[in-house]
Short mmCIF file of C-alpha atoms in Angstrom, two decimals:
data_model
loop_
_atom_site.label_atom_id
_atom_site.label_comp_id
_atom_site.label_asym_id
_atom_site.label_seq_id
_atom_site.Cartn_x
_atom_site.Cartn_y
_atom_site.Cartn_z
CA MET A 615 0.55 -0.24 0.27
CA LYS A 616 1.38 3.39 -1.31
CA ARG A 617 1.66 6.66 0.95
CA ARG A 618 -0.84 9.59 -1.27
CA HIS A 619 1.65 12.18 -2.33
CA ARG A 620 0.71 15.45 -0.72
CA LYS A 621 -1.70 17.83 -2.92
CA PRO A 622 -1.87 21.61 -2.08
CA PHE A 623 -5.46 21.58 -1.15
CA LEU A 624 -4.20 18.44 1.00
CA LEU A 625 -1.98 20.48 2.15
CA GLY A 626 -4.00 23.42 2.39
CA LEU A 627 -6.35 21.74 4.37
CA CYS A 628 -4.29 20.78 7.04
CA LEU A 629 -2.79 23.88 7.58
CA ALA A 630 -6.04 25.36 7.38
CA PHE A 631 -6.93 22.27 10.12
CA PHE A 632 -4.26 23.35 12.59
CA GLY A 633 -5.22 27.33 12.25
CA GLY A 634 -9.05 26.34 13.18
CA LEU A 635 -7.87 24.57 16.15
CA LEU A 636 -5.74 27.57 17.51
CA ILE A 637 -9.27 29.60 17.13
CA PHE A 638 -10.86 27.03 18.29
CA SER A 639 -8.79 27.15 21.61
CA GLU A 640 -9.45 30.93 22.28
CA ALA A 641 -12.81 29.96 21.62
CA CYS A 642 -12.35 28.23 24.47
CA ASN A 643 -11.44 29.78 26.42
CA LYS A 644 -13.94 32.23 26.42
CA GLY A 645 -16.87 29.84 26.25
CA SER A 646 -15.13 27.87 29.13
CA GLN A 647 -15.31 30.94 31.91
CA GLY A 648 -18.62 32.03 34.04
CA GLY A 649 -20.81 29.58 31.67
CA SER A 650 -25.54 30.53 30.72
CA THR A 651 -27.65 31.54 34.16
CA ASP A 652 -30.33 29.76 32.55
CA SER A 653 -31.51 26.89 33.74
CA THR A 654 -33.56 26.68 30.82
CA THR A 655 -30.79 25.99 28.27
CA LEU A 656 -29.59 22.84 27.44
CA LYS A 657 -25.62 23.07 28.23
CA ILE A 658 -23.66 20.73 26.06
CA GLY A 659 -19.71 20.84 25.89
CA ILE A 660 -17.64 19.93 22.64
CA MET A 661 -14.76 19.53 21.76
CA PRO A 662 -12.81 19.56 18.04
CA SER A 663 -14.11 15.69 17.25
CA VAL A 664 -17.42 14.56 14.60
CA ASP A 665 -18.68 13.04 18.17
CA TYR A 666 -21.32 16.34 17.78
CA LEU A 667 -22.09 16.83 14.25
CA PRO A 668 -25.41 16.27 14.57
CA ILE A 669 -25.90 18.71 17.37
CA ALA A 670 -23.28 21.34 15.99
CA VAL A 671 -26.27 20.53 12.27
CA ALA A 672 -29.32 20.10 14.74
CA GLN A 673 -28.60 24.04 15.83
CA GLU A 674 -27.53 25.37 12.24
CA GLN A 675 -30.74 24.54 11.28
CA GLY A 676 -32.72 25.29 13.84
CA PHE A 677 -33.66 21.92 14.54
CA PHE A 678 -33.65 22.71 18.36
CA LYS A 679 -36.97 24.21 19.66
CA ARG A 680 -34.99 25.02 22.94
CA PRO A 681 -31.88 26.57 23.46
CA ILE A 682 -29.09 24.91 23.28
CA LYS A 683 -25.53 26.59 24.22
CA LEU A 684 -22.52 24.92 22.91
CA VAL A 685 -19.41 25.12 25.60
CA ARG A 686 -16.08 24.32 23.73
CA PHE A 687 -12.74 22.92 25.81
CA SER A 688 -9.46 22.06 23.96
CA SER A 689 -8.79 19.13 26.10
CA PRO A 690 -10.76 16.60 27.47
CA MET A 691 -9.76 17.48 30.55
CA GLU A 692 -10.84 21.07 31.19
CA ARG A 693 -14.64 19.59 30.06
CA ASP A 694 -14.67 17.13 32.47
CA ALA A 695 -14.28 19.47 34.94
CA ALA A 696 -16.92 21.33 33.53
CA LEU A 697 -19.01 18.34 34.15
CA GLN A 698 -18.07 18.02 37.49
CA THR A 699 -18.77 21.34 38.58
CA ALA A 700 -22.00 21.78 36.44
CA GLU A 701 -20.26 24.09 34.29
CA VAL A 702 -22.38 22.23 32.24
CA ASP A 703 -25.12 19.74 31.86
CA ALA A 704 -23.17 17.04 29.46
CA SER A 705 -20.79 16.24 27.14
CA VAL A 706 -19.36 13.25 24.78
CA THR A 707 -17.19 11.26 25.58
CA ASP A 708 -16.17 7.35 25.62
CA TYR A 709 -17.14 5.00 27.48
CA MET A 710 -13.61 4.22 29.10
CA GLY A 711 -13.78 7.63 30.97
CA ALA A 712 -17.64 7.62 31.84
CA MET A 713 -16.95 4.49 33.71
CA LEU A 714 -13.63 5.79 35.31
CA LEU A 715 -16.16 9.06 36.41
CA HIS A 716 -19.05 7.22 37.80
CA ALA A 717 -16.93 4.87 39.85
CA LYS A 718 -15.99 7.46 41.62
CA GLY A 719 -19.43 8.18 42.64
CA LEU A 720 -20.31 10.98 40.27
CA PRO A 721 -23.63 10.88 39.48
CA VAL A 722 -23.64 11.05 35.97
CA SER A 723 -25.35 8.96 33.36
CA LEU A 724 -24.50 7.65 29.91
CA SER A 725 -27.41 8.00 27.98
CA VAL A 726 -27.16 8.47 24.09
CA ALA A 727 -25.06 6.25 21.68
CA CYS A 728 -22.41 8.70 19.50
CA GLN A 729 -20.81 7.56 16.29
CA GLY A 730 -16.66 8.70 16.80
CA SER A 731 -14.31 7.25 14.53
CA PHE A 732 -11.16 6.87 15.59
CA ARG A 733 -8.38 4.87 12.19
CA LEU A 734 -4.76 3.88 12.98
CA VAL A 735 -2.30 6.20 11.29
CA PHE A 736 1.09 5.38 10.56
CA GLY A 737 4.67 8.10 10.64
CA ARG A 738 6.36 9.17 7.84
CA ASP A 739 7.96 5.71 6.95
CA ASP A 740 7.05 3.94 3.39
CA LYS A 741 7.64 0.78 4.72
CA LEU A 742 5.41 0.94 7.40
CA THR A 743 1.90 0.03 6.11
CA ASP A 744 -0.04 -2.80 8.13
CA ILE A 745 0.02 -3.58 11.68
CA PRO A 746 2.38 -6.40 11.66
CA HIS A 747 5.34 -4.43 10.78
CA LEU A 748 4.62 -2.34 14.42
CA ARG A 749 6.35 -4.57 16.42
CA GLY A 750 9.09 -3.08 18.03
CA LYS A 751 8.17 0.73 17.25
CA HIS A 752 7.39 3.99 18.93
CA ILE A 753 3.55 4.25 18.90
CA GLY A 754 2.24 7.62 20.19
CA LEU A 755 -0.91 6.54 23.04
CA SER A 756 -1.73 7.84 26.50
CA SER A 757 -1.82 6.25 29.66
CA ASN A 758 -4.91 4.97 31.36
CA THR A 759 -7.46 6.17 27.92
CA LEU A 760 -9.87 4.09 25.21
CA ILE A 761 -6.48 5.02 23.35
CA GLU A 762 -3.86 3.01 25.19
CA TYR A 763 -6.82 0.38 25.14
CA ALA A 764 -7.11 0.14 21.78
CA THR A 765 -3.45 0.52 21.35
CA GLU A 766 -3.15 -2.77 23.09
CA ARG A 767 -5.82 -4.80 22.05
CA ALA A 768 -5.06 -4.16 18.34
CA LEU A 769 -1.00 -5.08 18.30
CA VAL A 770 -1.20 -8.47 18.18
CA ASP A 771 0.20 -10.96 15.82
CA ALA A 772 -1.79 -13.17 13.89
CA THR A 773 -2.36 -15.95 16.85
CA GLY A 774 -3.90 -12.73 19.01
CA LYS A 775 -0.93 -12.43 21.84
CA PRO A 776 0.53 -8.87 21.83
CA PHE A 777 4.18 -8.03 20.68
CA SER A 778 6.30 -6.00 22.28
CA TYR A 779 6.02 -2.11 20.95
CA THR A 780 7.46 1.25 22.53
CA ARG A 781 4.84 2.94 24.20
CA VAL A 782 5.39 7.21 24.05
CA GLU A 783 3.42 8.70 25.55
CA VAL A 784 1.82 12.14 24.20
CA GLN A 785 -1.21 12.81 26.53
CA LYS A 786 -2.48 16.19 23.44
CA ILE A 787 -3.54 14.34 20.16
CA PRO A 788 -1.91 17.61 18.08
CA ILE A 789 1.17 16.45 19.01
CA ARG A 790 1.01 13.20 18.52
CA LEU A 791 0.33 13.85 15.06
CA GLU A 792 2.74 16.25 14.67
CA MET A 793 5.43 13.95 16.05
CA LEU A 794 3.62 11.20 13.16
CA ARG A 795 4.49 13.83 10.12
CA SER A 796 8.05 14.33 11.67
CA GLY A 797 9.57 11.08 12.13
CA GLU A 798 9.11 10.72 15.80
CA LEU A 799 6.54 8.17 16.45
CA ASP A 800 5.67 4.86 13.91
CA ALA A 801 1.73 5.41 14.75
CA ALA A 802 -1.16 5.74 16.64
CA ILE A 803 -4.31 5.78 17.09
CA LEU A 804 -6.08 9.55 15.98
CA PRO A 805 -9.83 10.12 16.46
CA GLU A 806 -11.40 11.89 13.73
CA PRO A 807 -10.74 14.88 12.34
CA PHE A 808 -7.21 14.52 12.75
CA ALA A 809 -6.30 10.98 10.65
CA SER A 810 -7.89 13.02 8.11
CA THR A 811 -5.34 15.44 8.27
CA GLY A 812 -2.43 12.87 9.04
CA GLN A 813 -3.39 12.31 5.78
CA ALA A 814 -3.30 16.19 3.76
CA LEU A 815 -0.01 15.40 5.51
CA GLY A 816 0.89 12.42 2.74
CA LEU A 817 0.42 10.47 5.70
CA LEU A 818 -1.31 6.09 6.13
CA ALA A 819 -4.54 5.89 8.19
CA ILE A 820 -6.12 2.64 8.08
CA GLU A 821 -9.15 1.45 9.84
CA VAL A 822 -8.58 0.32 13.90
CA PRO A 823 -8.53 -3.66 13.61
CA GLY A 824 -11.48 -5.11 16.14
CA GLY A 825 -13.92 -3.01 15.43
CA LEU A 826 -11.97 -2.01 18.63
CA THR A 827 -13.26 1.73 18.27
CA GLN A 828 -16.74 1.35 17.08
CA GLY A 829 -18.86 2.51 19.28
CA ILE A 830 -17.06 3.88 21.73
CA THR A 831 -18.00 7.58 22.71
CA GLY A 832 -21.31 8.79 23.86
CA LEU A 833 -22.89 12.01 25.93
CA LEU A 834 -22.65 12.07 29.64
CA PHE A 835 -25.02 13.31 31.44
CA GLN A 836 -25.49 15.31 34.99
CA ASN A 837 -27.98 13.21 36.36
CA LYS A 838 -29.31 16.35 37.98
CA ALA A 839 -29.80 17.69 34.00
CA LEU A 840 -32.48 14.27 33.60
CA GLU A 841 -34.92 15.76 35.72
CA ARG A 842 -35.32 18.38 32.69
CA SER A 843 -37.83 15.73 30.89
CA ASP A 844 -39.79 18.85 28.17
CA ASP A 845 -35.80 19.74 27.31
CA LEU A 846 -34.58 16.72 27.41
CA ARG A 847 -37.13 15.66 24.54
CA ALA A 848 -37.04 17.86 22.89
CA PHE A 849 -33.36 17.69 22.62
CA VAL A 850 -34.36 14.22 21.49
CA VAL A 851 -36.11 15.47 18.18
CA GLY A 852 -33.94 18.14 17.41
CA TYR A 853 -30.99 15.32 17.26
CA ASN A 854 -32.87 12.96 15.16
CA GLU A 855 -34.48 15.45 12.97
CA ALA A 856 -30.85 16.89 11.93
CA VAL A 857 -29.98 12.14 11.95
CA SER A 858 -31.96 12.13 9.64
CA PHE A 859 -31.54 15.70 7.72
CA MET A 860 -28.09 14.29 7.38
CA GLN A 861 -29.04 10.94 5.99
CA SER A 862 -31.30 12.29 3.13
CA HIS A 863 -30.07 15.08 1.91
CA PRO A 864 -26.01 15.16 -0.05
CA ARG A 865 -22.80 16.07 2.13
CA SER A 866 -22.53 19.71 0.48
CA VAL A 867 -25.57 20.74 2.24
CA TRP A 868 -25.24 20.10 5.97
CA ILE A 869 -21.32 20.01 5.63
CA GLY A 870 -20.42 23.59 6.55
CA ALA A 871 -21.58 22.79 10.17
CA LEU A 872 -18.14 20.50 10.69
CA GLY A 873 -16.02 23.05 9.49
CA LYS A 874 -17.64 26.12 12.16
CA LEU A 875 -17.57 23.58 14.43
CA LEU A 876 -13.61 23.19 13.53
CA GLY A 877 -12.48 26.51 11.69
CA ILE A 878 -11.79 25.89 8.45
CA THR A 879 -13.87 25.83 5.15
CA LYS A 880 -16.86 24.35 3.77
CA GLN A 881 -14.78 22.55 0.98
CA GLN A 882 -11.96 21.68 3.80
CA ALA A 883 -15.20 19.33 6.08
CA GLU A 884 -15.77 17.73 2.97
CA GLN A 885 -13.08 15.74 2.57
CA ILE A 886 -13.05 14.67 6.53
CA GLN A 887 -14.09 11.22 7.22
CA LEU A 888 -17.43 10.46 8.62
CA PRO A 889 -18.92 8.71 10.44
CA ASP A 890 -22.90 6.22 9.93
CA TYR A 891 -25.05 8.92 12.28
CA GLN A 892 -28.22 6.93 13.70
CA PRO A 893 -30.78 8.15 15.80
CA VAL A 894 -30.44 8.63 20.12
CA THR A 895 -30.58 5.59 21.63
CA ALA A 896 -28.73 4.58 24.24
CA PRO A 897 -25.32 2.81 24.45
CA SER A 898 -25.23 -0.68 24.89
CA PRO A 899 -23.98 -2.79 28.08
CA GLU A 900 -22.81 -5.19 26.69
CA ALA A 901 -20.25 -2.47 24.45
CA LEU A 902 -18.85 -1.76 27.95
CA GLN A 903 -17.89 -4.98 28.74
CA PRO A 904 -14.87 -5.32 27.33
CA ILE A 905 -13.42 -2.01 27.85
CA LEU A 906 -14.37 -2.60 31.65
CA SER A 907 -12.21 -5.96 32.07
CA TRP A 908 -9.23 -4.14 30.90
CA MET A 909 -9.60 -1.40 33.68
CA LYS A 910 -10.32 -3.92 35.42
CA GLU A 911 -7.14 -5.09 34.84
CA LYS A 912 -5.40 -1.93 34.61
CA LYS A 913 -6.67 -1.65 38.19
CA LEU A 914 -8.41 1.57 36.81
CA VAL A 915 -11.28 0.64 38.78
CA PRO A 916 -12.92 -1.45 42.00
CA GLN A 917 -12.45 -5.12 41.25
CA ASP A 918 -16.37 -5.20 41.61
CA TYR A 919 -17.62 -2.09 39.88
CA THR A 920 -20.43 -3.01 37.26
CA ALA A 921 -22.02 0.49 35.23
CA GLU A 922 -25.09 -0.61 36.66
CA GLY A 923 -27.21 3.13 36.77
CA LEU A 924 -24.13 4.62 34.20
CA ILE A 925 -26.74 4.05 31.60
CA VAL A 926 -30.15 5.35 31.33
CA ALA A 927 -31.91 6.43 28.58
CA LEU A 928 -33.37 9.85 28.13
CA PRO A 929 -37.20 10.78 27.57
CA GLN A 930 -38.36 9.46 24.09
#
């Protein structure tokens, strides 16, 4: 498998995307201060990620009949802190992050399954095109995260036995991508839109094997927010309208919402790989179990923790 050569447009996508991240970060600093005091506004914490696209489309198209405020954050740590301090009512997180908060006794509920998108991105070495080639190589990840879980489960030989590689701790995803580009890393699992940005730089991106990163993100609510049944019903209706709109209209009609979310042009947003978005549904308890087993192996949660009570469906 050959790498794609850099093209001016794709390079422009990359440069524009990183510029968009700077704009996004500045907006985060403003949007994360104070928040709205209006108790009728449902506040949702967001990051530069494709998980949030149905929410962005619903807001742009006016599908939400009750007020929604998107509060921008530049890191998962800031986003989770805002959820814990009631600065936001909900935010998209991966299932591991949700269980970590729930296991600590925080009053949160995982109520909506989201469609995130991750891919395994290789570094500059053209000889690296498949997972077996990564034996002994430098792999970027962050410890005690879903990325570490997926990396450990993905980097195995033909018999399913893990092979050795050098772990390189890199917390921030943009830095992880830059280290792939510079050759400091040989591979790393990246979420969209970072994986597509890597391709814009001429890097190779492949699907993570075994569906390890499919169906592993969701919308996590404060339990207190779940008492607002009318607001939540309006959210569900608006979200589902957005998904139906995206499925029934050409991508060119609604992709501008992603451009606004990431701070890039509509044309550049059209190059990003997107998941198959689905209407609101609660996460499957079975989807949590492989991740939970790994978390117990790592002693990240008590052995008797079961995630019981974490999944609570929204009112329809």
